[in-house]
């Protein structure tokens, strides 16, 4: 797995996070939270575009034609496979997963690859508000189920101790490896990772996730522009 594969994973997850945020723009517990959901959704969709734009300068674009027809080719976490049904899922994603992606972006900016240093640095400033929003709601208390799931998927996403993330760190292209990423995430959230056992033999190194599944059909259709195409054909008929 290359650095381009990692950047594509960040981009796909940022895109899905932005879409799931946006789904709560009129469903959050308060008007302020509605506005925050919409704003953070736009931020992350914009960040995904910047990340996709880094693939060609990195010298390798892992995206293939299968992404137009196979939802399983989208490299996002299981947490985003289905729309969230409760506010606690939003908060867990906002506080844990959003921060995990930011920590990985920090590792890219702190590494030796110039295109990532230059293009991703601004994201870290924009993500500051996301972090503060998520931390505030997390401190208000949510169910442990979504929170523990978000922690697990974040640690899985960082990768195994001896995997490609560790090698990219060793090579200097990232400024943090899996252990350092986890420590940084714990530091930011002022919380320890819940006790868990991860079976790395079941881990998919391409999609960076520990279980199968894919984005729901409706969301995948929206991602690929299939809904717009279908509506246009219906009008012509």
Short mmCIF file of C-alpha atoms in Angstrom, two decimals:
data_model
loop_
_atom_site.label_atom_id
_atom_site.label_comp_id
_atom_site.label_asym_id
_atom_site.label_seq_id
_atom_site.Cartn_x
_atom_site.Cartn_y
_atom_site.Cartn_z
CA UNK A 1 0.00 0.00 0.00
CA UNK A 2 1.38 3.40 -1.02
CA UNK A 3 1.08 6.90 0.38
CA UNK A 4 -1.44 7.56 -2.41
CA UNK A 5 -3.62 4.76 -1.05
CA UNK A 6 -3.57 6.38 2.38
CA UNK A 7 -4.44 9.81 0.96
CA UNK A 8 -7.31 8.28 -1.01
CA UNK A 9 -8.59 6.69 2.20
CA UNK A 10 -8.48 10.05 3.98
CA UNK A 11 -10.30 11.67 1.04
CA UNK A 12 -13.04 9.02 0.86
CA UNK A 13 -13.61 9.18 4.60
CA UNK A 14 -13.68 12.98 4.58
CA UNK A 15 -16.21 12.90 1.78
CA UNK A 16 -18.46 10.46 3.61
CA UNK A 17 -18.10 12.34 6.89
CA UNK A 18 -19.15 15.54 5.12
CA UNK A 19 -22.21 13.86 3.63
CA UNK A 20 -23.27 12.32 6.95
CA UNK A 21 -22.81 15.67 8.69
CA UNK A 22 -24.98 17.35 6.07
CA UNK A 23 -27.79 14.85 6.64
CA UNK A 24 -28.14 16.31 10.14
CA UNK A 25 -28.28 19.96 9.06
CA UNK A 26 -32.00 20.07 9.93
CA UNK A 27 -32.15 17.26 12.50
CA UNK A 28 -29.70 18.29 15.21
CA UNK A 29 -30.90 19.08 18.77
CA UNK A 30 -30.56 22.86 18.33
CA UNK A 31 -30.40 25.51 15.63
CA UNK A 32 -26.75 26.11 16.46
CA UNK A 33 -26.01 22.40 15.98
CA UNK A 34 -27.94 22.45 12.68
CA UNK A 35 -25.73 25.26 11.43
CA UNK A 36 -22.58 23.53 12.68
CA UNK A 37 -23.54 20.29 10.92
CA UNK A 38 -24.04 22.12 7.63
CA UNK A 39 -20.81 24.11 7.97
CA UNK A 40 -18.69 21.11 8.94
CA UNK A 41 -20.22 19.09 6.13
CA UNK A 42 -19.18 21.71 3.60
CA UNK A 43 -15.71 21.89 5.13
CA UNK A 44 -15.13 18.16 4.83
CA UNK A 45 -16.50 17.92 1.31
CA UNK A 46 -14.09 20.70 0.37
CA UNK A 47 -11.23 18.94 2.13
CA UNK A 48 -11.96 15.75 0.22
CA UNK A 49 -11.60 17.63 -3.07
CA UNK A 50 -8.20 18.96 -2.02
CA UNK A 51 -7.09 15.47 -1.00
CA UNK A 52 -8.26 13.92 -4.28
CA UNK A 53 -6.30 16.65 -6.03
CA UNK A 54 -3.12 15.48 -4.29
CA UNK A 55 -3.21 12.03 -5.88
CA UNK A 56 -1.82 12.96 -9.29
CA UNK A 57 1.09 15.03 -7.88
CA UNK A 58 1.95 12.06 -5.67
CA UNK A 59 2.58 10.14 -8.88
CA UNK A 60 -0.09 7.49 -8.46
CA UNK A 61 -3.88 7.69 -8.50
CA UNK A 62 -5.35 4.43 -7.13
CA UNK A 63 -8.87 5.24 -8.32
CA UNK A 64 -10.12 2.86 -10.99
CA UNK A 65 -13.29 2.49 -13.08
CA UNK A 66 -14.76 0.11 -10.50
CA UNK A 67 -15.55 3.12 -8.32
CA UNK A 68 -18.34 4.00 -10.75
CA UNK A 69 -20.21 0.74 -10.19
CA UNK A 70 -19.00 -0.89 -6.96
CA UNK A 71 -19.86 0.73 -3.62
CA UNK A 72 -17.33 -1.58 -1.98
CA UNK A 73 -14.54 0.21 -3.82
CA UNK A 74 -15.10 3.37 -1.77
CA UNK A 75 -12.48 3.31 0.97
CA UNK A 76 -14.56 4.62 3.85
CA UNK A 77 -15.08 3.18 7.31
CA UNK A 78 -18.04 0.98 8.28
CA UNK A 79 -19.25 3.84 10.49
CA UNK A 80 -20.33 5.66 7.33
CA UNK A 81 -21.97 2.73 5.53
CA UNK A 82 -25.46 3.75 6.65
CA UNK A 83 -27.03 7.10 7.61
CA UNK A 84 -26.88 7.80 11.33
CA UNK A 85 -30.12 7.28 13.22
CA UNK A 86 -29.21 9.04 16.48
CA UNK A 87 -27.39 12.17 17.57
CA UNK A 88 -24.88 10.15 19.59
CA UNK A 89 -23.53 8.68 16.35
CA UNK A 90 -22.96 12.19 15.03
CA UNK A 91 -21.15 13.25 18.20
CA UNK A 92 -18.92 10.15 18.27
CA UNK A 93 -17.95 10.69 14.64
CA UNK A 94 -17.39 14.41 15.20
CA UNK A 95 -15.25 13.95 18.29
CA UNK A 96 -13.33 10.73 17.59
CA UNK A 97 -13.27 10.00 13.86
CA UNK A 98 -13.01 13.59 12.66
CA UNK A 99 -10.13 14.12 15.08
CA UNK A 100 -8.49 10.86 13.97
CA UNK A 101 -8.54 12.06 10.36
CA UNK A 102 -7.08 15.40 11.47
CA UNK A 103 -4.29 13.65 13.36
CA UNK A 104 -3.42 11.67 10.22
CA UNK A 105 -3.41 14.90 8.21
CA UNK A 106 -1.01 16.31 10.83
CA UNK A 107 1.24 13.32 10.16
CA UNK A 108 1.10 14.06 6.42
CA UNK A 109 1.90 17.75 6.91
CA UNK A 110 4.75 16.87 9.25
CA UNK A 111 6.21 14.34 6.84
CA UNK A 112 8.67 14.82 4.00
CA UNK A 113 6.24 15.00 1.04
CA UNK A 114 6.04 18.60 -0.15
CA UNK A 115 2.67 18.48 -1.90
CA UNK A 116 1.03 17.30 1.32
CA UNK A 117 2.93 19.81 3.44
CA UNK A 118 1.72 22.69 1.30
CA UNK A 119 -1.83 21.67 0.39
CA UNK A 120 -3.04 20.17 3.67
CA UNK A 121 -1.71 22.67 6.20
CA UNK A 122 -4.74 24.96 5.93
CA UNK A 123 -7.05 22.04 6.76
CA UNK A 124 -5.56 21.83 10.23
CA UNK A 125 -6.69 25.37 11.00
CA UNK A 126 -10.17 24.75 9.60
CA UNK A 127 -10.52 21.53 11.59
CA UNK A 128 -10.02 23.39 14.86
CA UNK A 129 -13.71 24.31 15.00
CA UNK A 130 -14.74 20.71 14.28
CA UNK A 131 -12.67 19.56 17.23
CA UNK A 132 -14.11 22.14 19.62
CA UNK A 133 -17.68 21.34 18.55
CA UNK A 134 -17.21 17.60 18.95
CA UNK A 135 -15.47 17.92 22.30
CA UNK A 136 -18.23 20.16 23.65
CA UNK A 137 -20.99 17.70 22.75
CA UNK A 138 -18.92 14.73 23.91
CA UNK A 139 -18.56 16.29 27.34
CA UNK A 140 -22.33 16.63 27.53
CA UNK A 141 -22.52 12.83 27.45
CA UNK A 142 -23.57 10.22 24.88
CA UNK A 143 -24.20 6.47 24.89
CA UNK A 144 -21.07 4.35 25.00
CA UNK A 145 -22.08 2.22 21.99
CA UNK A 146 -21.36 4.75 19.20
CA UNK A 147 -18.37 6.09 21.11
CA UNK A 148 -16.67 2.72 21.49
CA UNK A 149 -17.39 1.88 17.87
CA UNK A 150 -15.82 5.14 16.72
CA UNK A 151 -12.73 4.50 18.84
CA UNK A 152 -12.35 0.99 17.44
CA UNK A 153 -12.68 2.10 13.84
CA UNK A 154 -10.23 4.96 14.41
CA UNK A 155 -7.57 2.62 15.81
CA UNK A 156 -8.18 0.11 13.02
CA UNK A 157 -7.89 2.91 10.48
CA UNK A 158 -4.48 3.93 11.84
CA UNK A 159 -3.34 0.42 10.94
CA UNK A 160 -1.42 -2.41 12.62
CA UNK A 161 1.82 -1.74 14.52
CA UNK A 162 3.94 -3.27 11.76
CA UNK A 163 1.87 -2.23 8.74
CA UNK A 164 2.25 0.30 5.95
CA UNK A 165 1.54 3.32 8.17
CA UNK A 166 4.46 2.30 10.35
CA UNK A 167 6.64 1.93 7.25
CA UNK A 168 5.64 5.36 5.92
CA UNK A 169 6.59 6.77 9.33
CA UNK A 170 9.91 4.91 9.26
CA UNK A 171 10.60 6.29 5.77
CA UNK A 172 9.87 9.84 6.95
CA UNK A 173 6.88 10.40 4.69
CA UNK A 174 4.64 10.55 7.77
CA UNK A 175 5.65 12.20 11.02
CA UNK A 176 3.70 9.67 13.11
CA UNK A 177 3.14 5.92 13.05
CA UNK A 178 0.18 3.98 14.50
CA UNK A 179 1.35 4.23 18.12
CA UNK A 180 2.07 7.94 17.83
CA UNK A 181 -1.24 8.57 16.06
CA UNK A 182 -3.14 6.80 18.84
CA UNK A 183 -1.26 8.72 21.52
CA UNK A 184 -1.96 12.00 19.74
CA UNK A 185 -5.67 11.15 19.45
CA UNK A 186 -5.85 10.30 23.15
CA UNK A 187 -4.05 13.53 23.99
CA UNK A 188 -6.44 15.63 21.91
CA UNK A 189 -9.54 13.99 23.35
CA UNK A 190 -8.12 13.81 26.89
CA UNK A 191 -9.29 10.21 27.02
CA UNK A 192 -7.85 6.73 26.75
CA UNK A 193 -8.83 4.22 24.09
CA UNK A 194 -11.42 1.80 25.54
CA UNK A 195 -10.15 -1.72 26.10
CA UNK A 196 -10.43 -3.71 22.90
CA UNK A 197 -8.86 -6.54 20.96
CA UNK A 198 -8.32 -6.09 17.23
CA UNK A 199 -7.88 -9.10 14.97
CA UNK A 200 -5.53 -7.68 12.37
CA UNK A 201 -5.87 -10.87 10.31
CA UNK A 202 -9.40 -9.71 9.44
CA UNK A 203 -8.25 -6.19 8.58
CA UNK A 204 -8.49 -4.97 4.98
CA UNK A 205 -5.29 -2.99 4.28
CA UNK A 206 -6.76 -1.30 1.20
CA UNK A 207 -10.02 -0.12 2.77
CA UNK A 208 -8.41 0.17 6.21
CA UNK A 209 -11.34 -1.46 7.98
CA UNK A 210 -11.93 -4.59 9.99
CA UNK A 211 -15.20 -5.77 8.51
CA UNK A 212 -16.92 -6.05 5.17
CA UNK A 213 -19.74 -3.86 3.94
CA UNK A 214 -20.22 -0.81 1.76
CA UNK A 215 -21.92 2.56 1.55
CA UNK A 216 -25.70 2.29 1.21
CA UNK A 217 -27.05 2.33 -2.33
CA UNK A 218 -28.73 5.73 -2.13
CA UNK A 219 -25.60 7.46 -0.89
CA UNK A 220 -23.46 5.65 -3.44
CA UNK A 221 -25.81 6.74 -6.22
CA UNK A 222 -25.49 10.32 -5.04
CA UNK A 223 -21.71 10.05 -4.90
CA UNK A 224 -21.54 8.84 -8.47
CA UNK A 225 -24.14 11.23 -9.83
CA UNK A 226 -26.43 8.35 -10.81
CA UNK A 227 -29.53 9.97 -9.36
CA UNK A 228 -29.12 13.10 -11.47
CA UNK A 229 -28.60 10.99 -14.57
CA UNK A 230 -31.70 8.92 -13.84
CA UNK A 231 -33.85 12.01 -13.30
CA UNK A 232 -32.62 13.51 -16.57
CA UNK A 233 -33.53 10.34 -18.45
CA UNK A 234 -36.99 10.32 -16.86
CA UNK A 235 -37.63 13.87 -18.05
CA UNK A 236 -36.56 13.01 -21.58
CA UNK A 237 -38.92 10.03 -21.60
#
